[in-house]
mmCIF file of C-alpha atoms in Angstrom:
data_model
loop_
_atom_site.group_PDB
_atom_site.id
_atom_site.type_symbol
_atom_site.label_atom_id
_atom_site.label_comp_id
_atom_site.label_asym_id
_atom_site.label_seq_id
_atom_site.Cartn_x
_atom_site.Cartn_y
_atom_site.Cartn_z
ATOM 1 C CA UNK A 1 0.000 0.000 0.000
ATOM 2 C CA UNK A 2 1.123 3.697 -0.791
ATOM 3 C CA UNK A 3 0.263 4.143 2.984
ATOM 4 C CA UNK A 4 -2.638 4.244 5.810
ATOM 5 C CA UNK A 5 -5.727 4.703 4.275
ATOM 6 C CA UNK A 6 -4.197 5.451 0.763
ATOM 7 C CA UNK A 7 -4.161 3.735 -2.760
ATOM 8 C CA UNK A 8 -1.550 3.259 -5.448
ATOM 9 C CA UNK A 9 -3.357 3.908 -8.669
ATOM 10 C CA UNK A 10 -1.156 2.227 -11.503
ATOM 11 C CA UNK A 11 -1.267 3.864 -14.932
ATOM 12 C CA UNK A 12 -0.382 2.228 -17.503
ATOM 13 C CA UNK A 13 -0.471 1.513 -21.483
ATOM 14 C CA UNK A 14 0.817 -0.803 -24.320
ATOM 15 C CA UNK A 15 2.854 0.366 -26.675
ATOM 16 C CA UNK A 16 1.248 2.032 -29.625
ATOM 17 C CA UNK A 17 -0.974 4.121 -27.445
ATOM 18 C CA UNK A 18 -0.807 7.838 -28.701
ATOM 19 C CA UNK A 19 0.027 10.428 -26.510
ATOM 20 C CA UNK A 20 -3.246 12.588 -26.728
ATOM 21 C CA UNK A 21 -4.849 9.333 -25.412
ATOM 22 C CA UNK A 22 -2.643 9.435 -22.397
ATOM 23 C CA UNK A 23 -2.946 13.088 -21.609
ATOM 24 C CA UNK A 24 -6.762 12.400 -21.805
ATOM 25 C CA UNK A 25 -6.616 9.708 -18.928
ATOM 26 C CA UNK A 26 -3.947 11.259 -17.051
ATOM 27 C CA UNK A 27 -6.785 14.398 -17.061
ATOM 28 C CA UNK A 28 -8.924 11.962 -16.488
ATOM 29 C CA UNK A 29 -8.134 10.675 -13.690
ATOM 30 C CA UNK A 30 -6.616 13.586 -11.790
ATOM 31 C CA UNK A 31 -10.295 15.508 -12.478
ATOM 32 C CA UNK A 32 -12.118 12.734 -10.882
ATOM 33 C CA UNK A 33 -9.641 12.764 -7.806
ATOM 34 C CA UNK A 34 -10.234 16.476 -7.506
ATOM 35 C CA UNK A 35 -13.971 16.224 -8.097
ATOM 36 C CA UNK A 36 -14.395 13.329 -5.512
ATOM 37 C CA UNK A 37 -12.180 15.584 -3.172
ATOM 38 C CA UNK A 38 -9.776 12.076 -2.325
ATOM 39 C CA UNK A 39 -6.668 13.513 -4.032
ATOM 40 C CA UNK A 40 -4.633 12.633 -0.598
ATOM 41 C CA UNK A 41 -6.202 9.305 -0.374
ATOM 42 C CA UNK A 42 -4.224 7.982 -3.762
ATOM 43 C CA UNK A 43 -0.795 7.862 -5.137
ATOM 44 C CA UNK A 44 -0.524 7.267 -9.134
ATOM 45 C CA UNK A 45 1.735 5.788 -10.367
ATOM 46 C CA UNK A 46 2.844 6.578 -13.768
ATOM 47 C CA UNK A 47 4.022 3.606 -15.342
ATOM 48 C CA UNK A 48 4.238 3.926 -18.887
ATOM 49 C CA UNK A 49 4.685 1.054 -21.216
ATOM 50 C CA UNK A 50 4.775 -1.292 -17.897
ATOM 51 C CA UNK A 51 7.361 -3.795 -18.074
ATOM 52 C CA UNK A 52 9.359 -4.788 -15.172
ATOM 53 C CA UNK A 53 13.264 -5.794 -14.984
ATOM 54 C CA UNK A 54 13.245 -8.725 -16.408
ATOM 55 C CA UNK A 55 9.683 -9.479 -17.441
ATOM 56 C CA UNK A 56 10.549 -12.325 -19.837
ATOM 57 C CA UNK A 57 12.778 -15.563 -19.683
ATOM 58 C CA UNK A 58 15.544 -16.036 -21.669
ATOM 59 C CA UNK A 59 13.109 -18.379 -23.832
ATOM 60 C CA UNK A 60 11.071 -15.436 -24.482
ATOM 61 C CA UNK A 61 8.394 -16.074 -22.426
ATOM 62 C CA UNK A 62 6.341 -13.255 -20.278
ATOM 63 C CA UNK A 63 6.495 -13.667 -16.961
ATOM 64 C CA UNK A 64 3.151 -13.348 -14.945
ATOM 65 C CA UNK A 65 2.319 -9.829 -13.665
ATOM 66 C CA UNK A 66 5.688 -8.214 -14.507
ATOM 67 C CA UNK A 67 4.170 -6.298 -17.646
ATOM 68 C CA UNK A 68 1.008 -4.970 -19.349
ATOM 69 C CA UNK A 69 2.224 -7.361 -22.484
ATOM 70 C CA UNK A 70 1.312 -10.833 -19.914
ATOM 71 C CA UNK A 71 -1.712 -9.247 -19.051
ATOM 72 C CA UNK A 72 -3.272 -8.393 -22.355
ATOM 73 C CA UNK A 73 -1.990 -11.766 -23.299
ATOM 74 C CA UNK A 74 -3.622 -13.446 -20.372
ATOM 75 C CA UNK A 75 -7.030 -11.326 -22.023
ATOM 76 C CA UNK A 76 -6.390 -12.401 -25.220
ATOM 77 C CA UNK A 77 -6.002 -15.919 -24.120
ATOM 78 C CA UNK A 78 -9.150 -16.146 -22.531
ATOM 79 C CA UNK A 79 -11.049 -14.406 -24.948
ATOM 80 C CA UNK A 80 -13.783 -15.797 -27.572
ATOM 81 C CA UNK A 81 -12.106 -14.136 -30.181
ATOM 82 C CA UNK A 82 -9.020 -15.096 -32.126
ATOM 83 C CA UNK A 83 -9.098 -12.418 -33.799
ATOM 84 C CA UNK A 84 -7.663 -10.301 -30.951
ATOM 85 C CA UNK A 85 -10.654 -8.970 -29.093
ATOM 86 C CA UNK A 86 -9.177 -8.697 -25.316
ATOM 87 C CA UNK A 87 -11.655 -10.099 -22.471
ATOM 88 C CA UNK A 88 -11.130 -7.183 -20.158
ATOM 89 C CA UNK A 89 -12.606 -8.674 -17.079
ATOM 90 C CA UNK A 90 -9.735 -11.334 -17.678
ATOM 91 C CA UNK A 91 -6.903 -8.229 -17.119
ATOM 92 C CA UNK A 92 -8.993 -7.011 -14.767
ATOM 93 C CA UNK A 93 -9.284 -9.906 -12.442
ATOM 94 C CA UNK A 94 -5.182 -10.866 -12.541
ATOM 95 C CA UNK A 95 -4.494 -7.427 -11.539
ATOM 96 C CA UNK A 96 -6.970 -8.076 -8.371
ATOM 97 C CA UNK A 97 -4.931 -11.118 -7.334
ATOM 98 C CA UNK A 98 -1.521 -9.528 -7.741
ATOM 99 C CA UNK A 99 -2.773 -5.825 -6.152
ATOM 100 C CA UNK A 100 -5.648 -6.307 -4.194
ATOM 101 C CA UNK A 101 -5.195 -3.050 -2.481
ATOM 102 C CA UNK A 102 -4.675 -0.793 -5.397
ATOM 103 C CA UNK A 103 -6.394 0.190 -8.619
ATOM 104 C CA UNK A 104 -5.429 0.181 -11.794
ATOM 105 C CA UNK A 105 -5.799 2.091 -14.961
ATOM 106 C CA UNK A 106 -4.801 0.099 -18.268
ATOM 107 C CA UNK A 107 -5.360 1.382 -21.727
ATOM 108 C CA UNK A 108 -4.492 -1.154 -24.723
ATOM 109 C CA UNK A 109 -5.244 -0.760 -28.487
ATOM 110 C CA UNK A 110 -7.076 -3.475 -29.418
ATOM 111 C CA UNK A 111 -11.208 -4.121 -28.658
ATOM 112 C CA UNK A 112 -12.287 -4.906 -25.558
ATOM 113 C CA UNK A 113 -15.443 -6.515 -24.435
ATOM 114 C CA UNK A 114 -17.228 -7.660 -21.372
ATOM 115 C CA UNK A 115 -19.722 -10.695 -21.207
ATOM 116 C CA UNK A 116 -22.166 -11.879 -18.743
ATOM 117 C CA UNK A 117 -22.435 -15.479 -17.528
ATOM 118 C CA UNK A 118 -24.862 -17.559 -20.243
ATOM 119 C CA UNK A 119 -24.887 -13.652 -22.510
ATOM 120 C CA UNK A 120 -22.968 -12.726 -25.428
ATOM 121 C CA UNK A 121 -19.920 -11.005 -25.272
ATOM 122 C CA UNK A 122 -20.532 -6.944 -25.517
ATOM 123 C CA UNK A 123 -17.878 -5.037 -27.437
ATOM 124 C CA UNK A 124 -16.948 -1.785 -25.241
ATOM 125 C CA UNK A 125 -14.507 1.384 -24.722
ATOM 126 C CA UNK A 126 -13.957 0.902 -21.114
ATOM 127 C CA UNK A 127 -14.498 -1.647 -18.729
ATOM 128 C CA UNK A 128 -14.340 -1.608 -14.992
ATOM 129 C CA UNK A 129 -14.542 -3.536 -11.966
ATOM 130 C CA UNK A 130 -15.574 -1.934 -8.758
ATOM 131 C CA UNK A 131 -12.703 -0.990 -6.406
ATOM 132 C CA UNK A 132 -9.803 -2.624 -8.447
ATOM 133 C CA UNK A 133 -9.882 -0.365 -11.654
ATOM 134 C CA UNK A 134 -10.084 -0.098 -15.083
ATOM 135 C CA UNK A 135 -9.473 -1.456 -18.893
ATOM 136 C CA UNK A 136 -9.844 1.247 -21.397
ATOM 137 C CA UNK A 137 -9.241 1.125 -25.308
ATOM 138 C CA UNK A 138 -8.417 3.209 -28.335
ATOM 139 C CA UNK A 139 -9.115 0.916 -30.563
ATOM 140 C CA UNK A 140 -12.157 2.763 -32.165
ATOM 141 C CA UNK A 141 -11.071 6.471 -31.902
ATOM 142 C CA UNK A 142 -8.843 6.009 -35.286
ATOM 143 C CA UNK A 143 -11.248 8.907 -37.015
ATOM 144 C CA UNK A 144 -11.006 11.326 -34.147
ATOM 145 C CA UNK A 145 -8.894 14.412 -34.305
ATOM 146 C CA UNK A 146 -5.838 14.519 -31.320
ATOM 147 C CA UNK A 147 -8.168 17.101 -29.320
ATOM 148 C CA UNK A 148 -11.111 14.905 -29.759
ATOM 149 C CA UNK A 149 -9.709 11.886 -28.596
ATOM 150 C CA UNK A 150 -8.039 13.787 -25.773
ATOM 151 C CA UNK A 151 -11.200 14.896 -24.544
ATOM 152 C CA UNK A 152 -13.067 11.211 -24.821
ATOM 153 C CA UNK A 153 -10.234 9.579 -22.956
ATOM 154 C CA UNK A 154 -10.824 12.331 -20.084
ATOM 155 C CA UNK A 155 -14.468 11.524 -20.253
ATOM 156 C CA UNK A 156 -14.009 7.475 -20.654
ATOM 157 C CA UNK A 157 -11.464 7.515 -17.583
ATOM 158 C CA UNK A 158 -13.901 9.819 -15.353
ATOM 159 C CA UNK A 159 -16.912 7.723 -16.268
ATOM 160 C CA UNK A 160 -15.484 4.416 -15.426
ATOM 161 C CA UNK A 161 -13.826 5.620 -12.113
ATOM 162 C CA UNK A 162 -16.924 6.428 -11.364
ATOM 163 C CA UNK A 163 -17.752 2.705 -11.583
ATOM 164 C CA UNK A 164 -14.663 1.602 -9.775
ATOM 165 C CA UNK A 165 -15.800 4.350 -7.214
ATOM 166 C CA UNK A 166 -19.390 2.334 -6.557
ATOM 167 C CA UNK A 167 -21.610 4.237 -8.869
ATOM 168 C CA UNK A 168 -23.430 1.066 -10.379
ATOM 169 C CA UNK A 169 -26.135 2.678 -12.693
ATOM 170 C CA UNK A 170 -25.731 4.731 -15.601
ATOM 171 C CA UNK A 171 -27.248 8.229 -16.169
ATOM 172 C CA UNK A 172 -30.028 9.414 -18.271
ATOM 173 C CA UNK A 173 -29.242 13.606 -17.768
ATOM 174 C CA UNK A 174 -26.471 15.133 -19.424
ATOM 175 C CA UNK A 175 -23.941 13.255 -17.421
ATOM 176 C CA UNK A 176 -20.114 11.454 -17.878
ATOM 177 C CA UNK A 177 -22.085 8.700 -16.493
ATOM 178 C CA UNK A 178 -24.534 8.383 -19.664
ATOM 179 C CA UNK A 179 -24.323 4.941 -20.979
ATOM 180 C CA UNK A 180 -23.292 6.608 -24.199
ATOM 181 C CA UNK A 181 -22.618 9.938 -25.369
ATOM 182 C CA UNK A 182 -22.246 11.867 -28.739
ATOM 183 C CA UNK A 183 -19.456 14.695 -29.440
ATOM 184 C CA UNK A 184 -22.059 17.786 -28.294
ATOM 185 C CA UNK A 185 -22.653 16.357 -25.148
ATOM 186 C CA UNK A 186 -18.973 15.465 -24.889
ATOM 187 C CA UNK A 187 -18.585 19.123 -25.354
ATOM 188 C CA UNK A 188 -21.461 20.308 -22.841
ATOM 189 C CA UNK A 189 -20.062 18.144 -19.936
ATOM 190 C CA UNK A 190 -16.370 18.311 -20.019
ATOM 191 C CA UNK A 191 -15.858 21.772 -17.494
ATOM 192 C CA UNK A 192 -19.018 19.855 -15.218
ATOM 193 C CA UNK A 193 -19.126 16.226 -16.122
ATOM 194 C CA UNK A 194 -21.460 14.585 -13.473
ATOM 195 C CA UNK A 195 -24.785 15.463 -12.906
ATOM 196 C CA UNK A 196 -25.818 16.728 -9.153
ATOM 197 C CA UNK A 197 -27.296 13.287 -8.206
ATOM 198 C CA UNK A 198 -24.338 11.186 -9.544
ATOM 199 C CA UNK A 199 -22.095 14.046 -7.800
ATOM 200 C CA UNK A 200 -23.986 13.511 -4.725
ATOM 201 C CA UNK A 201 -23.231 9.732 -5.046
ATOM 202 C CA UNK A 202 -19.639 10.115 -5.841
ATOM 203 C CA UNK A 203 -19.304 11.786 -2.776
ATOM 204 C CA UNK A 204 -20.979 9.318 -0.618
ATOM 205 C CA UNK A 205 -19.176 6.352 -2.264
ATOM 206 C CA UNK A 206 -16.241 7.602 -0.550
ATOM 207 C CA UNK A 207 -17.607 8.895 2.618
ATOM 208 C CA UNK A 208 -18.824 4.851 3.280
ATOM 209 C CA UNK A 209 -15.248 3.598 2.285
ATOM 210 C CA UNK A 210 -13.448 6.491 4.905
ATOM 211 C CA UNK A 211 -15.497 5.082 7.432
ATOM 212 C CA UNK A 212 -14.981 1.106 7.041
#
């Protein structure tokens, strides 16, 4: 732990992620921090292209939880998809084992999807798990401009921290909790991105976890 009552939030990316992306979550995450008023209850850590010393055998092979390459290869593994569509809660689960006292903020560049017991698998932006973090992808921001996907990053990160936080349910206002949202609300919401009720619930998501 980064000490008492404080988090380590681990940033990190593969390689290939631009850096407007990465401003966008670093933004991201600092404005939910601020907005949640908890900035002294984490520590990031910025990471980079994570990849311990060594994180591979001399046969080449990735050793477990010493990089974000084992990781999305542990998603791609257990994925349905051969085709390199990256089972998120997969990532997100081997990060819980190895840090269960930390969160975690990865962003890859392939597709990412989520998929309920006995449903089909549900192609997403971001995934997250509640109070271990969050996977987020680029993969389908190739047509934005660098400003544009700077500013969905910041949104994506915010909204799914907001998750990881304990806010379950998505929004129907003009909120960064919306279950989706176009580029003119993207605009409207990105000086105030959560409506007063979801602020109120931000808020007391972390008023129940000081007090456990």
């Amino acid at each position: 732990m980064a000490g008492e009552n404080r988090k380590f939030i681990w940033l990190m990316h593969e390689n290939g992620v631009d850096s407007h992306s990465i401003r966008g979550v670093r933004a991201g995450m600092k404005r939910f921090l601020s907005i949640a008023g908890v900035e002294d209850r984490f520590v990031p850590r910025y990471l980079g292209v994570y990849r311990e010393t060594p994180h591979r055998l001399v046969t080449g092979e990735l050793l477990p939880h010493q990089s974000i390459d084992w990781y999305v290869q542990e998603a791609a593994t257990h994925s349905y998809d051969p085709h390199g569509t990256l089972n998120a809660d997969t990532f997100l689960n081997w990060f819980m084992k190895e840090h269960p006292d930390d969160w975690v903020i990865a962003v890859v560049t392939q597709d990412i999807y989520y998929q309920m017991p006995g449903e089909t698998p549900d192609g997403v932006e971001g995934l997250a798990s509640h109070d271990v973090g969050v996977v987020l992808s680029t993969a389908e921001h190739g047509e934005l401009t660098r400003p544009q996907r700077q500013l969905v990053m910041m949104l994506n990160t915010i909204h799914e921290l907001g998750h990881v936080a304990g806010i379950m349910r998505h929004c129907g206002a003009d909120c960064v909790m919306k279950s989706k949202w176009h580029k003119g609300l993207a605009e409207a919401i990105r000086h105030r991105p959560f409506c007063e009720r979801h602020l109120e619930q931000l808020h007391r998501c972390f008023l129940k976890k000081g007090g456990e």
